[in-house]
Amino acid sequence: MFETAITLDQFVAAMKDTLIMVSVSLFLGSLLGVPLGIIMVITRPGGLVNHRFFYALINPIINIIRSLPFIILLISIIPFTRFIVHTTIGTTGAIVPLIIFIAPYIARLVENSLLEINPGIIEAARSMGATPLQAIWHFLLPEALASLVLALTTATIGLIGATAMAGTVGGGGIGDLAITYGYQRFDTFATVSTALVLIVVVQGLQSLGNVISRRLRRE
């Protein structure tokens, strides 16, 4: 069980690839997903702007992308990935589908967080004559900040799982290591060690997100 072909350098390189995929995809996915989530809230019926066209356009697109398992999405957009980054393998080839996967997920999480806000907050913003942008920046986002932290924590954990699945098509990272050595070469140590590392990382991220969220709620 403890005999393995994996070297320490390979393990460190896989962890580095996973970190790159998660950080870059989370950053770019958040740049797309957070504004989309806000737009979903303010344009829905009864929202600050109440623009049904935008809501009717964005909502089904998000639902369609979210309905696809990541592995199917990854394979389906291979031509698009190749067009954008000129490759479909390795860390670079995995980042494009990861962004497309996580952005709608973040948008829905942000939407849910903002919808949990007491409607009285919106009414207070309107009574003060706040513009939609002012209401978002000074009322909605500060009130939902603790919930948004938990939402991004959940998105990060989901992204880590997706990077592991990207290993099935040579996406690099921990998932690729587990499949190449653990599954294809029957290396039990590779499978167990990568699983343990992912468990520790996910537990650490969730605990950190919970701590930050609790402190923001107390403030």
mmCIF file with all atom_site columns, C-alpha atoms in Angstrom:
data_model
loop_
_atom_site.group_PDB
_atom_site.id
_atom_site.type_symbol
_atom_site.label_atom_id
_atom_site.label_alt_id
_atom_site.label_comp_id
_atom_site.label_asym_id
_atom_site.label_entity_id
_atom_site.label_seq_id
_atom_site.pdbx_PDB_ins_code
_atom_site.Cartn_x
_atom_site.Cartn_y
_atom_site.Cartn_z
_atom_site.occupancy
_atom_site.B_iso_or_equiv
_atom_site.pdbx_formal_charge
_atom_site.auth_seq_id
_atom_site.auth_comp_id
_atom_site.auth_asym_id
_atom_site.auth_atom_id
_atom_site.pdbx_PDB_model_num
ATOM 1   C CA . MET A 1 1   ? 0.000   0.000  0.000   1.00 0.00 ? 1   MET A CA 1
ATOM 2   C CA . PHE A 1 2   ? 2.839   2.407  0.835   1.00 0.00 ? 2   PHE A CA 1
ATOM 3   C CA . GLU A 1 3   ? 4.814   1.658  -2.335  1.00 0.00 ? 3   GLU A CA 1
ATOM 4   C CA . THR A 1 4   ? 4.336   4.413  -4.870  1.00 0.00 ? 4   THR A CA 1
ATOM 5   C CA . ALA A 1 5   ? 5.888   5.764  -8.038  1.00 0.00 ? 5   ALA A CA 1
ATOM 6   C CA . ILE A 1 6   ? 5.013   9.347  -7.112  1.00 0.00 ? 6   ILE A CA 1
ATOM 7   C CA . THR A 1 7   ? 7.920   11.577 -6.142  1.00 0.00 ? 7   THR A CA 1
ATOM 8   C CA . LEU A 1 8   ? 7.718   14.560 -3.825  1.00 0.00 ? 8   LEU A CA 1
ATOM 9   C CA . ASP A 1 9   ? 8.467   16.896 -6.717  1.00 0.00 ? 9   ASP A CA 1
ATOM 10  C CA . GLN A 1 10  ? 5.532   15.496 -8.692  1.00 0.00 ? 10  GLN A CA 1
ATOM 11  C CA . PHE A 1 11  ? 3.213   15.936 -5.730  1.00 0.00 ? 11  PHE A CA 1
ATOM 12  C CA . VAL A 1 12  ? 4.343   19.526 -5.150  1.00 0.00 ? 12  VAL A CA 1
ATOM 13  C CA . ALA A 1 13  ? 3.972   20.315 -8.862  1.00 0.00 ? 13  ALA A CA 1
ATOM 14  C CA . ALA A 1 14  ? 0.451   18.845 -8.860  1.00 0.00 ? 14  ALA A CA 1
ATOM 15  C CA . MET A 1 15  ? -0.494  20.951 -5.835  1.00 0.00 ? 15  MET A CA 1
ATOM 16  C CA . LYS A 1 16  ? 0.902   24.033 -7.570  1.00 0.00 ? 16  LYS A CA 1
ATOM 17  C CA . ASP A 1 17  ? -1.125  23.307 -10.718 1.00 0.00 ? 17  ASP A CA 1
ATOM 18  C CA . THR A 1 18  ? -4.283  22.860 -8.654  1.00 0.00 ? 18  THR A CA 1
ATOM 19  C CA . LEU A 1 19  ? -3.635  26.128 -6.819  1.00 0.00 ? 19  LEU A CA 1
ATOM 20  C CA . ILE A 1 20  ? -3.158  27.966 -10.112 1.00 0.00 ? 20  ILE A CA 1
ATOM 21  C CA . MET A 1 21  ? -6.339  26.510 -11.623 1.00 0.00 ? 21  MET A CA 1
ATOM 22  C CA . VAL A 1 22  ? -8.433  27.294 -8.546  1.00 0.00 ? 22  VAL A CA 1
ATOM 23  C CA . SER A 1 23  ? -7.091  30.812 -7.951  1.00 0.00 ? 23  SER A CA 1
ATOM 24  C CA . VAL A 1 24  ? -7.245  31.982 -11.580 1.00 0.00 ? 24  VAL A CA 1
ATOM 25  C CA . SER A 1 25  ? -10.651 30.399 -12.235 1.00 0.00 ? 25  SER A CA 1
ATOM 26  C CA . LEU A 1 26  ? -12.093 31.729 -8.975  1.00 0.00 ? 26  LEU A CA 1
ATOM 27  C CA . PHE A 1 27  ? -10.826 35.253 -9.650  1.00 0.00 ? 27  PHE A CA 1
ATOM 28  C CA . LEU A 1 28  ? -12.070 35.438 -13.248 1.00 0.00 ? 28  LEU A CA 1
ATOM 29  C CA . GLY A 1 29  ? -15.236 33.499 -12.421 1.00 0.00 ? 29  GLY A CA 1
ATOM 30  C CA . SER A 1 30  ? -16.000 35.960 -9.610  1.00 0.00 ? 30  SER A CA 1
ATOM 31  C CA . LEU A 1 31  ? -15.483 38.923 -11.945 1.00 0.00 ? 31  LEU A CA 1
ATOM 32  C CA . LEU A 1 32  ? -18.239 37.432 -14.117 1.00 0.00 ? 32  LEU A CA 1
ATOM 33  C CA . GLY A 1 33  ? -20.403 35.713 -11.520 1.00 0.00 ? 33  GLY A CA 1
ATOM 34  C CA . VAL A 1 34  ? -20.757 38.433 -8.869  1.00 0.00 ? 34  VAL A CA 1
ATOM 35  C CA . PRO A 1 35  ? -22.064 41.098 -11.294 1.00 0.00 ? 35  PRO A CA 1
ATOM 36  C CA . LEU A 1 36  ? -24.342 38.501 -12.906 1.00 0.00 ? 36  LEU A CA 1
ATOM 37  C CA . GLY A 1 37  ? -25.787 37.608 -9.502  1.00 0.00 ? 37  GLY A CA 1
ATOM 38  C CA . ILE A 1 38  ? -26.371 41.272 -8.686  1.00 0.00 ? 38  ILE A CA 1
ATOM 39  C CA . ILE A 1 39  ? -28.016 41.858 -12.074 1.00 0.00 ? 39  ILE A CA 1
ATOM 40  C CA . MET A 1 40  ? -30.258 38.847 -11.463 1.00 0.00 ? 40  MET A CA 1
ATOM 41  C CA . VAL A 1 41  ? -31.463 40.376 -8.199  1.00 0.00 ? 41  VAL A CA 1
ATOM 42  C CA . ILE A 1 42  ? -32.045 43.940 -9.334  1.00 0.00 ? 42  ILE A CA 1
ATOM 43  C CA . THR A 1 43  ? -33.693 43.055 -12.671 1.00 0.00 ? 43  THR A CA 1
ATOM 44  C CA . ARG A 1 44  ? -36.047 40.368 -11.373 1.00 0.00 ? 44  ARG A CA 1
ATOM 45  C CA . PRO A 1 45  ? -39.755 41.274 -10.993 1.00 0.00 ? 45  PRO A CA 1
ATOM 46  C CA . GLY A 1 46  ? -40.006 43.609 -8.018  1.00 0.00 ? 46  GLY A CA 1
ATOM 47  C CA . GLY A 1 47  ? -36.275 44.376 -8.041  1.00 0.00 ? 47  GLY A CA 1
ATOM 48  C CA . LEU A 1 48  ? -34.577 47.755 -7.959  1.00 0.00 ? 48  LEU A CA 1
ATOM 49  C CA . VAL A 1 49  ? -34.568 48.090 -11.747 1.00 0.00 ? 49  VAL A CA 1
ATOM 50  C CA . ASN A 1 50  ? -37.199 45.492 -12.699 1.00 0.00 ? 50  ASN A CA 1
ATOM 51  C CA . HIS A 1 51  ? -35.901 44.927 -16.220 1.00 0.00 ? 51  HIS A CA 1
ATOM 52  C CA . ARG A 1 52  ? -37.616 41.714 -17.275 1.00 0.00 ? 52  ARG A CA 1
ATOM 53  C CA . PHE A 1 53  ? -35.680 41.386 -20.540 1.00 0.00 ? 53  PHE A CA 1
ATOM 54  C CA . PHE A 1 54  ? -32.297 41.046 -18.841 1.00 0.00 ? 54  PHE A CA 1
ATOM 55  C CA . TYR A 1 55  ? -33.680 38.685 -16.219 1.00 0.00 ? 55  TYR A CA 1
ATOM 56  C CA . ALA A 1 56  ? -35.438 36.531 -18.833 1.00 0.00 ? 56  ALA A CA 1
ATOM 57  C CA . LEU A 1 57  ? -32.208 36.429 -20.868 1.00 0.00 ? 57  LEU A CA 1
ATOM 58  C CA . ILE A 1 58  ? -29.679 35.686 -18.111 1.00 0.00 ? 58  ILE A CA 1
ATOM 59  C CA . ASN A 1 59  ? -31.705 33.321 -15.920 1.00 0.00 ? 59  ASN A CA 1
ATOM 60  C CA . PRO A 1 60  ? -32.119 30.468 -18.467 1.00 0.00 ? 60  PRO A CA 1
ATOM 61  C CA . ILE A 1 61  ? -28.492 30.758 -19.617 1.00 0.00 ? 61  ILE A CA 1
ATOM 62  C CA . ILE A 1 62  ? -27.305 30.276 -16.037 1.00 0.00 ? 62  ILE A CA 1
ATOM 63  C CA . ASN A 1 63  ? -29.704 27.364 -15.562 1.00 0.00 ? 63  ASN A CA 1
ATOM 64  C CA . ILE A 1 64  ? -28.515 25.659 -18.759 1.00 0.00 ? 64  ILE A CA 1
ATOM 65  C CA . ILE A 1 65  ? -24.826 25.870 -17.865 1.00 0.00 ? 65  ILE A CA 1
ATOM 66  C CA . ARG A 1 66  ? -25.443 24.779 -14.274 1.00 0.00 ? 66  ARG A CA 1
ATOM 67  C CA . SER A 1 67  ? -27.464 21.782 -15.436 1.00 0.00 ? 67  SER A CA 1
ATOM 68  C CA . LEU A 1 68  ? -24.394 20.289 -17.172 1.00 0.00 ? 68  LEU A CA 1
ATOM 69  C CA . PRO A 1 69  ? -22.021 18.151 -15.083 1.00 0.00 ? 69  PRO A CA 1
ATOM 70  C CA . PHE A 1 70  ? -18.535 19.631 -15.287 1.00 0.00 ? 70  PHE A CA 1
ATOM 71  C CA . ILE A 1 71  ? -17.014 16.686 -17.145 1.00 0.00 ? 71  ILE A CA 1
ATOM 72  C CA . ILE A 1 72  ? -19.670 17.007 -19.897 1.00 0.00 ? 72  ILE A CA 1
ATOM 73  C CA . LEU A 1 73  ? -19.231 20.784 -20.045 1.00 0.00 ? 73  LEU A CA 1
ATOM 74  C CA . LEU A 1 74  ? -15.463 20.358 -20.296 1.00 0.00 ? 74  LEU A CA 1
ATOM 75  C CA . ILE A 1 75  ? -15.767 17.995 -23.259 1.00 0.00 ? 75  ILE A CA 1
ATOM 76  C CA . SER A 1 76  ? -18.546 19.963 -24.956 1.00 0.00 ? 76  SER A CA 1
ATOM 77  C CA . ILE A 1 77  ? -16.588 23.209 -25.187 1.00 0.00 ? 77  ILE A CA 1
ATOM 78  C CA . ILE A 1 78  ? -13.277 21.696 -26.343 1.00 0.00 ? 78  ILE A CA 1
ATOM 79  C CA . PRO A 1 79  ? -13.398 23.641 -29.667 1.00 0.00 ? 79  PRO A CA 1
ATOM 80  C CA . PHE A 1 80  ? -14.051 26.883 -27.791 1.00 0.00 ? 80  PHE A CA 1
ATOM 81  C CA . THR A 1 81  ? -11.239 26.157 -25.320 1.00 0.00 ? 81  THR A CA 1
ATOM 82  C CA . ARG A 1 82  ? -8.832  25.448 -28.174 1.00 0.00 ? 82  ARG A CA 1
ATOM 83  C CA . PHE A 1 83  ? -9.887  28.694 -29.860 1.00 0.00 ? 83  PHE A CA 1
ATOM 84  C CA . ILE A 1 84  ? -9.284  30.746 -26.694 1.00 0.00 ? 84  ILE A CA 1
ATOM 85  C CA . VAL A 1 85  ? -6.028  29.277 -25.339 1.00 0.00 ? 85  VAL A CA 1
ATOM 86  C CA . HIS A 1 86  ? -4.885  27.096 -28.298 1.00 0.00 ? 86  HIS A CA 1
ATOM 87  C CA . THR A 1 87  ? -4.796  23.937 -26.167 1.00 0.00 ? 87  THR A CA 1
ATOM 88  C CA . THR A 1 88  ? -7.222  21.631 -24.389 1.00 0.00 ? 88  THR A CA 1
ATOM 89  C CA . ILE A 1 89  ? -4.831  19.860 -22.025 1.00 0.00 ? 89  ILE A CA 1
ATOM 90  C CA . GLY A 1 90  ? -2.805  20.867 -19.018 1.00 0.00 ? 90  GLY A CA 1
ATOM 91  C CA . THR A 1 91  ? -3.522  23.637 -16.545 1.00 0.00 ? 91  THR A CA 1
ATOM 92  C CA . THR A 1 92  ? -4.119  26.251 -19.245 1.00 0.00 ? 92  THR A CA 1
ATOM 93  C CA . GLY A 1 93  ? -6.618  24.068 -21.076 1.00 0.00 ? 93  GLY A CA 1
ATOM 94  C CA . ALA A 1 94  ? -8.581  23.426 -17.874 1.00 0.00 ? 94  ALA A CA 1
ATOM 95  C CA . ILE A 1 95  ? -8.948  27.055 -16.804 1.00 0.00 ? 95  ILE A CA 1
ATOM 96  C CA . VAL A 1 96  ? -11.399 28.044 -19.574 1.00 0.00 ? 96  VAL A CA 1
ATOM 97  C CA . PRO A 1 97  ? -14.041 25.376 -18.778 1.00 0.00 ? 97  PRO A CA 1
ATOM 98  C CA . LEU A 1 98  ? -13.494 25.970 -15.057 1.00 0.00 ? 98  LEU A CA 1
ATOM 99  C CA . ILE A 1 99  ? -14.371 29.651 -15.491 1.00 0.00 ? 99  ILE A CA 1
ATOM 100 C CA . ILE A 1 100 ? -17.471 28.816 -17.526 1.00 0.00 ? 100 ILE A CA 1
ATOM 101 C CA . PHE A 1 101 ? -18.439 26.259 -14.876 1.00 0.00 ? 101 PHE A CA 1
ATOM 102 C CA . ILE A 1 102 ? -17.923 28.430 -11.804 1.00 0.00 ? 102 ILE A CA 1
ATOM 103 C CA . ALA A 1 103 ? -19.217 31.832 -13.010 1.00 0.00 ? 103 ALA A CA 1
ATOM 104 C CA . PRO A 1 104 ? -22.924 30.807 -13.197 1.00 0.00 ? 104 PRO A CA 1
ATOM 105 C CA . TYR A 1 105 ? -22.514 28.901 -9.921  1.00 0.00 ? 105 TYR A CA 1
ATOM 106 C CA . ILE A 1 106 ? -21.196 32.026 -8.201  1.00 0.00 ? 106 ILE A CA 1
ATOM 107 C CA . ALA A 1 107 ? -23.956 34.096 -9.812  1.00 0.00 ? 107 ALA A CA 1
ATOM 108 C CA . ARG A 1 108 ? -26.631 31.856 -8.330  1.00 0.00 ? 108 ARG A CA 1
ATOM 109 C CA . LEU A 1 109 ? -24.965 31.832 -4.909  1.00 0.00 ? 109 LEU A CA 1
ATOM 110 C CA . VAL A 1 110 ? -24.695 35.637 -4.931  1.00 0.00 ? 110 VAL A CA 1
ATOM 111 C CA . GLU A 1 111 ? -28.329 35.899 -6.001  1.00 0.00 ? 111 GLU A CA 1
ATOM 112 C CA . ASN A 1 112 ? -29.449 33.683 -3.116  1.00 0.00 ? 112 ASN A CA 1
ATOM 113 C CA . SER A 1 113 ? -27.352 35.661 -0.626  1.00 0.00 ? 113 SER A CA 1
ATOM 114 C CA . LEU A 1 114 ? -28.810 38.984 -1.749  1.00 0.00 ? 114 LEU A CA 1
ATOM 115 C CA . LEU A 1 115 ? -32.360 37.658 -1.763  1.00 0.00 ? 115 LEU A CA 1
ATOM 116 C CA . GLU A 1 116 ? -31.977 36.745 1.918   1.00 0.00 ? 116 GLU A CA 1
ATOM 117 C CA . ILE A 1 117 ? -31.704 40.442 2.803   1.00 0.00 ? 117 ILE A CA 1
ATOM 118 C CA . ASN A 1 118 ? -34.688 41.959 4.585   1.00 0.00 ? 118 ASN A CA 1
ATOM 119 C CA . PRO A 1 119 ? -36.856 43.775 1.990   1.00 0.00 ? 119 PRO A CA 1
ATOM 120 C CA . GLY A 1 120 ? -36.965 46.680 4.411   1.00 0.00 ? 120 GLY A CA 1
ATOM 121 C CA . ILE A 1 121 ? -33.341 47.435 3.517   1.00 0.00 ? 121 ILE A CA 1
ATOM 122 C CA . ILE A 1 122 ? -34.337 48.028 -0.096  1.00 0.00 ? 122 ILE A CA 1
ATOM 123 C CA . GLU A 1 123 ? -37.272 50.184 0.957   1.00 0.00 ? 123 GLU A CA 1
ATOM 124 C CA . ALA A 1 124 ? -34.968 52.234 3.171   1.00 0.00 ? 124 ALA A CA 1
ATOM 125 C CA . ALA A 1 125 ? -32.596 52.779 0.248   1.00 0.00 ? 125 ALA A CA 1
ATOM 126 C CA . ARG A 1 126 ? -35.480 53.877 -1.970  1.00 0.00 ? 126 ARG A CA 1
ATOM 127 C CA . SER A 1 127 ? -36.879 56.246 0.663   1.00 0.00 ? 127 SER A CA 1
ATOM 128 C CA . MET A 1 128 ? -33.477 57.930 0.934   1.00 0.00 ? 128 MET A CA 1
ATOM 129 C CA . GLY A 1 129 ? -33.445 58.514 -2.801  1.00 0.00 ? 129 GLY A CA 1
ATOM 130 C CA . ALA A 1 130 ? -30.520 56.176 -3.454  1.00 0.00 ? 130 ALA A CA 1
ATOM 131 C CA . THR A 1 131 ? -29.784 55.267 -7.049  1.00 0.00 ? 131 THR A CA 1
ATOM 132 C CA . PRO A 1 132 ? -29.668 51.552 -7.939  1.00 0.00 ? 132 PRO A CA 1
ATOM 133 C CA . LEU A 1 133 ? -25.855 51.645 -7.883  1.00 0.00 ? 133 LEU A CA 1
ATOM 134 C CA . GLN A 1 134 ? -25.821 53.370 -4.483  1.00 0.00 ? 134 GLN A CA 1
ATOM 135 C CA . ALA A 1 135 ? -28.376 50.908 -3.119  1.00 0.00 ? 135 ALA A CA 1
ATOM 136 C CA . ILE A 1 136 ? -26.231 47.985 -4.265  1.00 0.00 ? 136 ILE A CA 1
ATOM 137 C CA . TRP A 1 137 ? -22.926 49.387 -2.949  1.00 0.00 ? 137 TRP A CA 1
ATOM 138 C CA . HIS A 1 138 ? -24.095 50.946 0.327   1.00 0.00 ? 138 HIS A CA 1
ATOM 139 C CA . PHE A 1 139 ? -27.038 48.750 1.300   1.00 0.00 ? 139 PHE A CA 1
ATOM 140 C CA . LEU A 1 140 ? -27.194 45.334 -0.415  1.00 0.00 ? 140 LEU A CA 1
ATOM 141 C CA . LEU A 1 141 ? -23.533 44.278 -0.461  1.00 0.00 ? 141 LEU A CA 1
ATOM 142 C CA . PRO A 1 142 ? -22.635 45.367 3.117   1.00 0.00 ? 142 PRO A CA 1
ATOM 143 C CA . GLU A 1 143 ? -25.760 43.671 4.479   1.00 0.00 ? 143 GLU A CA 1
ATOM 144 C CA . ALA A 1 144 ? -25.038 40.413 2.618   1.00 0.00 ? 144 ALA A CA 1
ATOM 145 C CA . LEU A 1 145 ? -21.261 40.410 3.149   1.00 0.00 ? 145 LEU A CA 1
ATOM 146 C CA . ALA A 1 146 ? -21.165 37.554 5.678   1.00 0.00 ? 146 ALA A CA 1
ATOM 147 C CA . SER A 1 147 ? -23.408 35.423 3.482   1.00 0.00 ? 147 SER A CA 1
ATOM 148 C CA . LEU A 1 148 ? -21.322 36.264 0.411   1.00 0.00 ? 148 LEU A CA 1
ATOM 149 C CA . VAL A 1 149 ? -18.183 35.023 2.173   1.00 0.00 ? 149 VAL A CA 1
ATOM 150 C CA . LEU A 1 150 ? -19.850 31.650 2.751   1.00 0.00 ? 150 LEU A CA 1
ATOM 151 C CA . ALA A 1 151 ? -21.061 31.646 -0.858  1.00 0.00 ? 151 ALA A CA 1
ATOM 152 C CA . LEU A 1 152 ? -17.543 32.175 -2.206  1.00 0.00 ? 152 LEU A CA 1
ATOM 153 C CA . THR A 1 153 ? -16.252 29.521 0.190   1.00 0.00 ? 153 THR A CA 1
ATOM 154 C CA . THR A 1 154 ? -18.771 27.071 -1.237  1.00 0.00 ? 154 THR A CA 1
ATOM 155 C CA . ALA A 1 155 ? -17.800 28.075 -4.774  1.00 0.00 ? 155 ALA A CA 1
ATOM 156 C CA . THR A 1 156 ? -14.102 27.548 -4.017  1.00 0.00 ? 156 THR A CA 1
ATOM 157 C CA . ILE A 1 157 ? -14.746 24.060 -2.658  1.00 0.00 ? 157 ILE A CA 1
ATOM 158 C CA . GLY A 1 158 ? -16.841 23.200 -5.710  1.00 0.00 ? 158 GLY A CA 1
ATOM 159 C CA . LEU A 1 159 ? -14.043 24.494 -7.905  1.00 0.00 ? 159 LEU A CA 1
ATOM 160 C CA . ILE A 1 160 ? -11.507 22.242 -6.192  1.00 0.00 ? 160 ILE A CA 1
ATOM 161 C CA . GLY A 1 161 ? -13.722 19.250 -6.981  1.00 0.00 ? 161 GLY A CA 1
ATOM 162 C CA . ALA A 1 162 ? -13.995 20.377 -10.587 1.00 0.00 ? 162 ALA A CA 1
ATOM 163 C CA . THR A 1 163 ? -10.208 20.661 -10.939 1.00 0.00 ? 163 THR A CA 1
ATOM 164 C CA . ALA A 1 164 ? -9.949  17.055 -9.779  1.00 0.00 ? 164 ALA A CA 1
ATOM 165 C CA . MET A 1 165 ? -12.379 16.001 -12.520 1.00 0.00 ? 165 MET A CA 1
ATOM 166 C CA . ALA A 1 166 ? -10.340 17.958 -15.063 1.00 0.00 ? 166 ALA A CA 1
ATOM 167 C CA . GLY A 1 167 ? -7.621  15.384 -14.497 1.00 0.00 ? 167 GLY A CA 1
ATOM 168 C CA . THR A 1 168 ? -9.655  12.855 -16.470 1.00 0.00 ? 168 THR A CA 1
ATOM 169 C CA . VAL A 1 169 ? -8.738  14.695 -19.679 1.00 0.00 ? 169 VAL A CA 1
ATOM 170 C CA . GLY A 1 170 ? -5.190  15.618 -18.716 1.00 0.00 ? 170 GLY A CA 1
ATOM 171 C CA . GLY A 1 171 ? -6.076  18.825 -16.939 1.00 0.00 ? 171 GLY A CA 1
ATOM 172 C CA . GLY A 1 172 ? -3.142  18.551 -14.558 1.00 0.00 ? 172 GLY A CA 1
ATOM 173 C CA . GLY A 1 173 ? -3.133  19.016 -10.806 1.00 0.00 ? 173 GLY A CA 1
ATOM 174 C CA . ILE A 1 174 ? -4.074  16.626 -8.032  1.00 0.00 ? 174 ILE A CA 1
ATOM 175 C CA . GLY A 1 175 ? -6.853  15.004 -10.072 1.00 0.00 ? 175 GLY A CA 1
ATOM 176 C CA . ASP A 1 176 ? -4.505  14.137 -12.905 1.00 0.00 ? 176 ASP A CA 1
ATOM 177 C CA . LEU A 1 177 ? -2.043  12.656 -10.415 1.00 0.00 ? 177 LEU A CA 1
ATOM 178 C CA . ALA A 1 178 ? -4.726  10.511 -8.793  1.00 0.00 ? 178 ALA A CA 1
ATOM 179 C CA . ILE A 1 179 ? -6.025  9.209  -12.135 1.00 0.00 ? 179 ILE A CA 1
ATOM 180 C CA . THR A 1 180 ? -2.648  8.689  -13.864 1.00 0.00 ? 180 THR A CA 1
ATOM 181 C CA . TYR A 1 181 ? -1.025  6.911  -10.935 1.00 0.00 ? 181 TYR A CA 1
ATOM 182 C CA . GLY A 1 182 ? -3.795  5.951  -8.521  1.00 0.00 ? 182 GLY A CA 1
ATOM 183 C CA . TYR A 1 183 ? -6.337  4.604  -11.004 1.00 0.00 ? 183 TYR A CA 1
ATOM 184 C CA . GLN A 1 184 ? -4.437  3.667  -14.160 1.00 0.00 ? 184 GLN A CA 1
ATOM 185 C CA . ARG A 1 185 ? -1.385  2.231  -12.372 1.00 0.00 ? 185 ARG A CA 1
ATOM 186 C CA . PHE A 1 186 ? -3.256  0.852  -9.343  1.00 0.00 ? 186 PHE A CA 1
ATOM 187 C CA . ASP A 1 187 ? -1.158  2.991  -6.988  1.00 0.00 ? 187 ASP A CA 1
ATOM 188 C CA . THR A 1 188 ? -3.160  2.895  -3.750  1.00 0.00 ? 188 THR A CA 1
ATOM 189 C CA . PHE A 1 189 ? -0.881  5.348  -1.989  1.00 0.00 ? 189 PHE A CA 1
ATOM 190 C CA . ALA A 1 190 ? -1.417  7.928  -4.737  1.00 0.00 ? 190 ALA A CA 1
ATOM 191 C CA . THR A 1 191 ? -5.186  7.600  -4.434  1.00 0.00 ? 191 THR A CA 1
ATOM 192 C CA . VAL A 1 192 ? -5.260  7.762  -0.644  1.00 0.00 ? 192 VAL A CA 1
ATOM 193 C CA . SER A 1 193 ? -2.734  10.586 -0.321  1.00 0.00 ? 193 SER A CA 1
ATOM 194 C CA . THR A 1 194 ? -4.456  12.832 -2.870  1.00 0.00 ? 194 THR A CA 1
ATOM 195 C CA . ALA A 1 195 ? -7.826  12.172 -1.240  1.00 0.00 ? 195 ALA A CA 1
ATOM 196 C CA . LEU A 1 196 ? -6.450  13.069 2.189   1.00 0.00 ? 196 LEU A CA 1
ATOM 197 C CA . VAL A 1 197 ? -4.880  16.267 0.875   1.00 0.00 ? 197 VAL A CA 1
ATOM 198 C CA . LEU A 1 198 ? -8.152  17.349 -0.727  1.00 0.00 ? 198 LEU A CA 1
ATOM 199 C CA . ILE A 1 199 ? -10.066 16.592 2.479   1.00 0.00 ? 199 ILE A CA 1
ATOM 200 C CA . VAL A 1 200 ? -7.648  18.665 4.571   1.00 0.00 ? 200 VAL A CA 1
ATOM 201 C CA . VAL A 1 201 ? -7.742  21.570 2.109   1.00 0.00 ? 201 VAL A CA 1
ATOM 202 C CA . VAL A 1 202 ? -11.544 21.591 1.912   1.00 0.00 ? 202 VAL A CA 1
ATOM 203 C CA . GLN A 1 203 ? -11.935 21.375 5.688   1.00 0.00 ? 203 GLN A CA 1
ATOM 204 C CA . GLY A 1 204 ? -9.462  24.224 6.130   1.00 0.00 ? 204 GLY A CA 1
ATOM 205 C CA . LEU A 1 205 ? -11.228 26.438 3.599   1.00 0.00 ? 205 LEU A CA 1
ATOM 206 C CA . GLN A 1 206 ? -14.656 25.764 5.085   1.00 0.00 ? 206 GLN A CA 1
ATOM 207 C CA . SER A 1 207 ? -13.429 26.509 8.609   1.00 0.00 ? 207 SER A CA 1
ATOM 208 C CA . LEU A 1 208 ? -11.772 29.730 7.451   1.00 0.00 ? 208 LEU A CA 1
ATOM 209 C CA . GLY A 1 209 ? -14.933 30.831 5.653   1.00 0.00 ? 209 GLY A CA 1
ATOM 210 C CA . ASN A 1 210 ? -17.051 30.095 8.723   1.00 0.00 ? 210 ASN A CA 1
ATOM 211 C CA . VAL A 1 211 ? -14.737 32.102 10.984  1.00 0.00 ? 211 VAL A CA 1
ATOM 212 C CA . ILE A 1 212 ? -14.695 35.135 8.667   1.00 0.00 ? 212 ILE A CA 1
ATOM 213 C CA . SER A 1 213 ? -18.473 34.998 8.230   1.00 0.00 ? 213 SER A CA 1
ATOM 214 C CA . ARG A 1 214 ? -19.093 34.837 12.000  1.00 0.00 ? 214 ARG A CA 1
ATOM 215 C CA . ARG A 1 215 ? -16.848 37.848 12.612  1.00 0.00 ? 215 ARG A CA 1
ATOM 216 C CA . LEU A 1 216 ? -18.603 39.871 9.923   1.00 0.00 ? 216 LEU A CA 1
ATOM 217 C CA . ARG A 1 217 ? -22.007 39.053 11.436  1.00 0.00 ? 217 ARG A CA 1
ATOM 218 C CA . ARG A 1 218 ? -20.854 40.219 14.865  1.00 0.00 ? 218 ARG A CA 1
ATOM 219 C CA . GLU A 1 219 ? -19.653 43.482 13.423  1.00 0.00 ? 219 GLU A CA 1
#
